[in-house]
XYZ file of N, CA, C and O in Angstrom:
528
model
N 7.858 24.991 33.473
C 7.819 25.007 31.968
C 8.611 23.972 31.258
O 8.126 23.551 30.266
N 9.588 23.497 31.826
C 10.276 22.353 31.245
C 9.365 21.094 31.123
O 9.466 20.307 30.237
N 8.737 20.898 32.104
C 7.738 19.773 32.188
C 6.737 19.724 31.098
O 6.389 18.789 30.312
N 6.326 20.788 30.766
C 5.346 21.098 29.618
C 5.910 20.860 28.280
O 5.319 20.305 27.592
N 7.239 21.209 28.120
C 7.886 20.994 26.897
C 8.195 19.454 26.775
O 7.833 18.911 25.551
N 8.376 18.708 27.675
C 8.568 17.223 27.801
C 7.296 16.710 27.397
O 7.319 15.742 26.571
N 6.221 17.109 27.959
C 4.845 16.407 27.411
C 4.563 16.738 26.183
O 4.257 15.850 25.426
N 4.883 17.956 25.635
C 4.708 18.113 24.216
C 5.532 17.344 23.411
O 5.012 16.633 22.412
N 6.697 17.161 23.824
C 7.489 16.210 22.917
C 7.247 14.751 22.860
O 7.049 14.182 21.931
N 6.762 14.282 24.038
C 6.281 13.105 24.082
C 4.862 12.879 23.374
O 4.713 11.773 22.685
N 3.981 13.902 23.304
C 2.790 13.794 22.448
C 3.305 13.805 20.976
O 2.734 12.848 20.197
N 4.278 14.583 20.670
C 4.697 14.775 19.189
C 5.302 13.236 18.721
O 4.987 12.917 17.749
N 6.103 12.697 19.817
C 6.865 11.356 19.419
C 5.690 10.393 19.355
O 5.692 9.528 18.275
N 4.618 10.368 20.169
C 3.599 9.305 20.044
C 2.809 9.483 18.753
O 2.400 8.644 17.927
N 2.539 10.678 18.368
C 2.024 11.004 17.205
C 2.653 10.543 15.883
O 2.046 9.940 15.094
N 4.020 10.608 15.961
C 4.802 10.033 14.691
C 4.561 8.652 14.798
O 4.340 8.062 13.709
N 4.565 8.032 15.716
C 4.548 6.399 15.840
C 3.007 5.908 15.405
O 2.900 5.032 14.995
N 2.073 6.766 15.808
C 0.698 6.383 15.568
C 0.485 6.659 14.042
O -0.790 6.049 13.657
N 1.240 7.548 13.390
C 0.736 7.727 12.155
C 1.098 6.698 11.160
O 0.498 6.372 9.897
N 1.874 5.575 11.496
C 2.276 4.363 10.593
C 1.756 2.929 11.355
O 1.951 2.929 12.319
N 0.966 2.286 10.587
C 0.718 1.008 11.059
C 1.447 -0.063 10.068
O 1.188 -0.071 9.040
N 2.255 -1.128 10.815
C 2.759 -2.049 10.184
C 1.960 -3.303 9.998
O 1.400 -3.754 10.899
N 2.078 -3.721 8.688
C 1.263 -5.097 8.399
C 2.506 -6.054 8.122
O 3.216 -5.864 7.101
N 2.613 -7.145 8.988
C 3.645 -8.032 8.893
C 3.173 -9.160 7.991
O 2.344 -10.084 8.376
N 3.570 -9.323 6.726
C 2.826 -10.110 5.857
C 3.247 -11.630 6.169
O 2.355 -12.300 6.120
N 4.367 -11.937 6.607
C 4.753 -13.073 6.889
C 4.003 -13.891 8.045
O 3.296 -14.850 8.202
N 3.731 -12.982 9.141
C 2.978 -13.254 10.409
C 1.405 -13.443 9.877
O 0.722 -14.414 10.419
N 1.079 -12.592 8.915
C -0.352 -12.583 8.567
C -0.691 -13.930 7.739
O -1.778 -14.545 8.113
N 0.270 -14.293 6.818
C -0.056 -15.416 5.942
C 0.597 -16.746 6.382
O 0.331 -17.808 5.752
N 1.697 -16.720 7.223
C 2.427 -17.796 7.544
C 3.097 -18.713 6.172
O 3.170 -19.833 6.196
N 3.362 -17.750 5.318
C 3.953 -18.385 4.012
C 5.041 -17.389 3.465
O 4.795 -16.164 3.646
N 6.054 -17.864 2.874
C 7.084 -17.118 2.321
C 6.645 -16.560 0.708
O 7.588 -15.845 0.178
N 5.530 -17.207 0.169
C 5.196 -16.827 -1.304
C 3.652 -16.311 -1.055
O 2.811 -17.028 -0.666
N 3.532 -14.905 -1.612
C 2.354 -14.413 -1.592
C 1.816 -14.430 -2.982
O 2.359 -13.647 -3.694
N 0.914 -15.347 -3.270
C 0.777 -15.694 -4.769
C -0.782 -15.288 -5.232
O -0.955 -15.547 -6.469
N -1.458 -14.998 -4.458
C -3.010 -14.984 -4.793
C -3.704 -13.680 -4.678
O -3.218 -12.788 -3.755
N -4.286 -13.106 -5.657
C -4.953 -11.907 -5.654
C -5.827 -11.619 -4.349
O -5.948 -10.781 -3.785
N -6.581 -13.008 -3.987
C -7.260 -12.872 -2.715
C -6.428 -12.597 -1.530
O -7.073 -11.837 -0.582
N -5.262 -13.106 -1.460
C -4.484 -12.620 -0.176
C -4.207 -11.142 -0.364
O -4.162 -10.499 0.760
N -3.762 -10.483 -1.510
C -3.639 -9.192 -1.651
C -4.878 -8.414 -1.181
O -4.725 -7.230 -0.678
N -6.006 -8.973 -1.708
C -7.241 -8.241 -1.314
C -7.452 -8.005 0.234
O -7.843 -7.047 0.663
N -7.084 -9.147 0.846
C -7.114 -8.959 2.372
C -6.107 -7.934 2.988
O -6.578 -7.213 3.925
N -5.021 -7.987 2.536
C -4.117 -6.834 2.871
C -4.818 -5.339 2.465
O -4.678 -4.443 3.160
N -5.284 -5.304 1.214
C -5.829 -4.101 0.844
C -7.064 -3.685 1.668
O -7.289 -2.299 1.999
N -7.833 -4.499 2.049
C -8.839 -4.047 3.038
C -8.338 -3.682 4.390
O -8.998 -2.625 4.722
N -7.256 -4.149 4.852
C -6.498 -3.465 5.896
C -6.015 -2.092 5.648
O -6.225 -1.250 6.317
N -5.398 -1.973 4.625
C -4.936 -0.824 4.106
C -6.066 0.292 3.939
O -5.845 1.452 4.395
N -7.033 -0.124 3.449
C -8.336 0.800 3.313
C -8.711 1.456 4.750
O -8.851 2.633 4.856
N -8.700 0.452 5.630
C -9.114 0.945 7.019
C -8.050 1.891 7.544
O -8.440 2.756 8.406
N -6.812 1.721 7.218
C -5.747 2.252 7.903
C -5.526 3.727 7.174
O -5.587 4.813 7.843
N -5.519 3.545 5.943
C -5.381 4.986 5.015
C -6.617 5.663 4.790
O -6.450 6.939 5.271
N -7.664 5.015 4.187
C -8.762 5.921 3.912
C -9.721 6.282 5.109
O -10.307 7.257 5.238
N -9.732 5.304 5.974
C -10.565 5.615 7.210
C -9.931 6.274 8.370
O -10.332 7.072 8.988
N -8.916 5.595 8.570
C -7.830 5.989 9.734
C -7.107 7.141 9.624
O -6.375 7.719 10.434
N -6.762 7.543 8.392
C -5.985 8.701 8.015
C -4.515 8.355 8.490
O -3.780 9.413 8.854
N -4.018 7.230 8.553
C -2.932 6.839 8.992
C -2.141 6.128 7.481
O -2.503 5.871 6.657
N -0.729 5.938 7.849
C 0.037 5.394 6.867
C 0.239 3.836 7.023
O 0.444 3.640 8.350
N 0.662 3.231 5.986
C 0.896 1.811 6.170
C 2.234 1.611 5.861
O 2.838 1.882 4.954
N 2.753 0.593 6.751
C 4.121 -0.034 6.376
C 3.949 -1.484 6.037
O 3.393 -2.319 6.912
N 4.292 -2.025 4.827
C 4.221 -3.467 4.476
C 5.566 -3.957 4.755
O 6.586 -3.606 4.282
N 5.558 -4.951 5.734
C 6.651 -5.491 6.211
C 6.796 -6.826 5.479
O 6.089 -7.711 5.771
N 7.764 -7.171 4.623
C 7.949 -8.113 3.646
C 9.112 -9.102 4.209
O 9.639 -9.870 3.477
N 9.450 -8.875 5.510
C 10.571 -9.717 6.024
C 9.979 -11.195 6.111
O 8.702 -11.402 6.476
N 10.791 -12.046 5.634
C 10.455 -13.649 5.554
C 9.686 -14.009 4.219
O 9.533 -15.116 3.858
N 9.352 -12.847 3.522
C 8.740 -13.124 2.190
C 9.847 -13.215 0.849
O 10.647 -12.426 0.776
N 9.767 -14.373 0.283
C 10.763 -14.576 -0.740
C 10.183 -14.216 -2.175
O 10.986 -13.704 -2.979
N 8.905 -14.155 -2.237
C 8.412 -13.792 -3.607
C 6.994 -13.578 -3.650
O 6.195 -13.935 -2.639
N 6.382 -12.593 -4.286
C 5.114 -12.238 -4.545
C 4.689 -12.479 -6.063
O 5.627 -12.326 -6.913
N 3.332 -12.429 -6.448
C 3.067 -12.276 -7.699
C 2.592 -10.880 -8.174
O 2.379 -10.119 -7.149
N 2.382 -10.627 -9.511
C 1.926 -9.403 -9.872
C 0.506 -9.148 -9.357
O 0.261 -7.967 -9.042
N -0.244 -10.096 -9.264
C -1.622 -9.887 -8.734
C -1.647 -9.570 -7.417
O -2.431 -8.674 -6.994
N -0.780 -10.072 -6.553
C -0.719 -9.670 -5.052
C -0.234 -8.219 -5.083
O -0.793 -7.468 -4.516
N 0.921 -7.854 -5.962
C 1.228 -6.484 -5.843
C 0.218 -5.520 -6.419
O 0.335 -4.393 -5.931
N -0.356 -5.999 -7.263
C -1.525 -5.111 -7.829
C -2.487 -4.785 -6.822
O -3.034 -3.595 -6.477
N -2.937 -5.666 -5.732
C -3.931 -5.526 -5.021
C -3.511 -4.492 -3.885
O -4.119 -3.689 -3.422
N -2.130 -4.767 -3.504
C -1.709 -4.110 -2.205
C -1.041 -2.589 -2.576
O -0.931 -1.884 -1.687
N -0.905 -2.488 -3.823
C -0.273 -1.010 -4.249
C -0.831 -0.586 -5.640
O -1.082 0.710 -5.771
N -0.867 -1.334 -6.591
C -1.304 -1.068 -7.889
C -2.685 -0.418 -8.011
O -2.855 0.541 -8.784
N -3.578 -0.822 -7.230
C -4.954 -0.515 -7.207
C -4.973 1.121 -6.799
O -5.641 1.808 -7.253
N -4.294 1.301 -5.606
C -4.082 2.679 -5.340
C -3.499 3.499 -6.092
O -3.945 4.795 -6.436
N -2.426 3.249 -6.951
C -1.723 3.889 -8.003
C -2.630 4.313 -8.966
O -2.578 5.408 -9.601
N -3.478 3.277 -9.491
C -4.432 3.518 -10.481
C -5.576 4.503 -10.147
O -5.894 5.303 -11.001
N -6.073 4.374 -8.956
C -7.191 5.133 -8.596
C -6.775 6.587 -8.021
O -7.414 7.516 -8.177
N -5.561 6.610 -7.317
C -5.207 8.043 -6.634
C -3.769 8.449 -7.166
O -3.424 9.590 -6.812
N -3.063 7.757 -7.961
C -1.695 8.280 -8.483
C -0.535 7.631 -7.626
O -0.724 7.225 -6.652
N 0.514 7.498 -8.488
C 1.467 7.040 -7.632
C 2.058 7.827 -6.443
O 2.538 7.295 -5.658
N 1.970 9.126 -6.421
C 2.346 9.986 -5.433
C 1.653 9.416 -4.117
O 2.139 9.569 -3.123
N 0.456 9.221 -4.320
C -0.477 8.811 -3.182
C 0.158 7.665 -2.450
O 0.254 7.364 -1.325
N 0.538 6.618 -3.394
C 1.075 5.240 -2.914
C 2.500 5.635 -2.109
O 2.855 5.161 -0.904
N 3.268 6.519 -2.711
C 4.629 7.216 -2.128
C 4.402 7.709 -0.688
O 5.204 7.582 0.168
N 3.419 8.331 -0.606
C 2.998 9.228 0.594
C 2.330 8.342 1.728
O 2.246 8.662 2.939
N 1.629 7.129 1.300
C 0.848 6.447 2.249
C 1.203 4.995 2.484
O 0.923 4.430 3.437
N 1.948 4.555 1.520
C 2.403 3.168 1.694
C 4.002 2.875 1.591
O 4.519 3.374 0.624
N 4.423 2.282 2.690
C 5.830 2.228 2.648
C 6.220 0.690 2.772
O 5.457 -0.045 3.666
N 7.137 0.232 1.924
C 7.380 -1.345 1.840
C 8.845 -1.291 2.503
O 9.761 -0.673 1.945
N 9.038 -2.554 3.431
C 10.237 -2.550 4.099
C 10.594 -3.960 3.900
O 9.848 -5.035 3.759
N 11.954 -4.424 4.084
C 12.491 -5.477 4.120
C 12.247 -6.458 2.875
O 11.990 -7.550 3.156
N 12.399 -5.731 1.763
C 12.088 -6.558 0.419
C 13.263 -6.995 -0.064
O 14.159 -6.338 -0.198
N 13.348 -8.346 -0.732
C 14.464 -8.908 -1.384
C 14.125 -8.290 -2.894
O 13.178 -7.588 -3.044
N 15.262 -8.341 -3.719
C 15.324 -7.766 -4.965
C 14.133 -8.285 -5.865
O 13.452 -7.679 -6.520
N 13.727 -9.605 -5.755
C 12.611 -10.260 -6.385
C 11.297 -9.459 -6.112
O 10.489 -9.052 -6.898
N 11.144 -9.541 -4.827
C 9.706 -8.779 -4.299
C 9.721 -7.401 -4.803
O 8.730 -6.692 -5.268
N 10.905 -6.606 -4.746
C 11.113 -5.080 -5.009
C 10.707 -5.017 -6.570
O 9.833 -4.146 -6.944
N 11.285 -5.889 -7.376
C 11.017 -5.877 -8.839
C 9.494 -6.151 -9.147
O 8.976 -5.374 -10.050
N 9.078 -6.908 -8.624
C 7.598 -7.400 -8.971
C 6.476 -6.310 -8.426
O 5.751 -5.958 -9.130
N 6.831 -5.937 -7.247
C 6.080 -4.811 -6.549
C 5.932 -3.609 -7.475
O 4.938 -3.024 -7.835
N 7.150 -2.999 -7.872
C 7.267 -1.773 -8.752
C 6.705 -2.333 -10.030
O 6.092 -1.282 -10.467
N 6.762 -3.351 -10.545
C 6.266 -3.679 -12.018
C 4.766 -3.731 -11.812
O 4.154 -3.284 -12.757
N 4.268 -4.189 -10.755
C 2.768 -4.329 -10.509
C 2.155 -2.833 -10.513
O 1.092 -2.641 -11.167
N 2.839 -2.006 -10.025
C 2.528 -0.595 -9.883
C 2.522 0.123 -11.291
O 1.643 0.570 -11.744
N 3.614 -0.085 -11.945
C 3.802 0.295 -13.446
C 2.573 -0.062 -14.244
O 2.173 0.816 -15.064
N 2.356 -1.262 -14.153
C 1.619 -1.911 -15.074
C 0.045 -1.537 -14.773
O -0.695 -1.333 -15.567
N -0.243 -1.362 -13.344
C -1.552 -0.965 -13.231
C -1.826 0.436 -13.691
O -3.013 0.661 -14.081
N -0.806 1.359 -13.437
C -1.136 2.578 -13.915
C -1.088 2.684 -15.467
O -1.936 3.280 -15.970
N -0.256 1.997 -16.039
C -0.329 1.736 -17.661
C -1.752 1.260 -17.967
O -2.391 1.973 -19.004
N -1.951 0.170 -17.449
C -3.276 -0.471 -17.818
C -4.675 0.540 -17.557
O -5.578 0.705 -18.172
N -4.596 1.098 -16.519
C -5.696 1.991 -15.934
C -5.594 3.400 -17.098
O -6.902 3.723 -17.162
N -4.618 3.666 -17.468
C -4.769 4.822 -18.558
C -5.365 4.208 -19.685
O -6.187 4.945 -20.452
N -4.841 2.929 -20.189
C -5.548 2.458 -21.481
C -7.101 2.330 -21.119
O -7.919 2.624 -22.243
N -7.559 1.877 -19.997
C -8.855 1.728 -19.674
C -9.615 3.002 -19.801
O -10.733 3.146 -20.561
N -8.999 3.963 -19.128
C -9.832 5.248 -19.133
C -9.876 5.910 -20.630
O -10.998 6.403 -20.935
N -8.810 5.759 -21.232
C -8.829 6.228 -22.828
C -9.992 5.582 -23.615
O -10.611 6.046 -24.329
N -10.024 4.193 -23.383
C -11.011 3.355 -24.059
C -12.442 3.951 -23.624
O -13.228 4.162 -24.471
N -12.699 4.140 -22.426
C -13.779 4.627 -21.749
C -14.195 5.972 -22.334
O -15.427 6.041 -22.855
N -13.286 6.972 -22.486
C -13.536 8.208 -23.154
C -13.866 7.863 -24.588
O -14.871 8.773 -25.230
N -13.055 7.180 -25.266
C -13.453 6.941 -26.566
C -14.867 6.345 -26.903
O -15.672 6.845 -27.747
N -15.217 5.428 -26.064
C -16.671 4.795 -26.213
C -17.626 5.868 -25.829
O -18.672 5.787 -26.413
N -17.185 6.625 -24.841
C -18.360 7.706 -24.399
C -18.564 8.945 -25.507
O -19.502 9.192 -25.820
N -17.426 9.166 -26.359
C -17.465 9.989 -27.371
C -18.239 9.483 -28.512
O -18.945 10.126 -29.176
N -18.231 8.212 -28.638
C -18.843 7.710 -29.882
C -20.429 7.521 -29.549
O -21.105 7.397 -30.659
N -20.666 7.508 -28.245
C -22.125 7.234 -27.847
C -22.819 8.637 -28.161
O -24.078 8.659 -27.987
N -22.089 9.727 -28.133
C -23.000 11.102 -27.974
C -23.470 11.450 -29.540
O -22.855 11.129 -30.383
């Protein structure tokens, strides 16, 4: 019976580790500055496969990254916040090894994306209401 419990424990431990996939951004781009929306889009495509198709969580490892732009932050997290909500981002994307600059810009990207998304939705509703 003890062997059965050990096997179940190992399966559960493996499942925990399999639920998160880490994207090492410095290794991916070989640069300490992530400044283009295109680079962010490449990361988001990986996130789509991991989160939306694979039903797993993403860990964005910012080790070695000194700075990002708002455009990059919008691609890797803001678009998800706008489409699915901030809670979705908190539940599915974890960022690690961020310096204060990266943390500030990533958080601002998410906030601006949500704020901008609400304005766009309101304008669309207003326009649809005027067309009826």
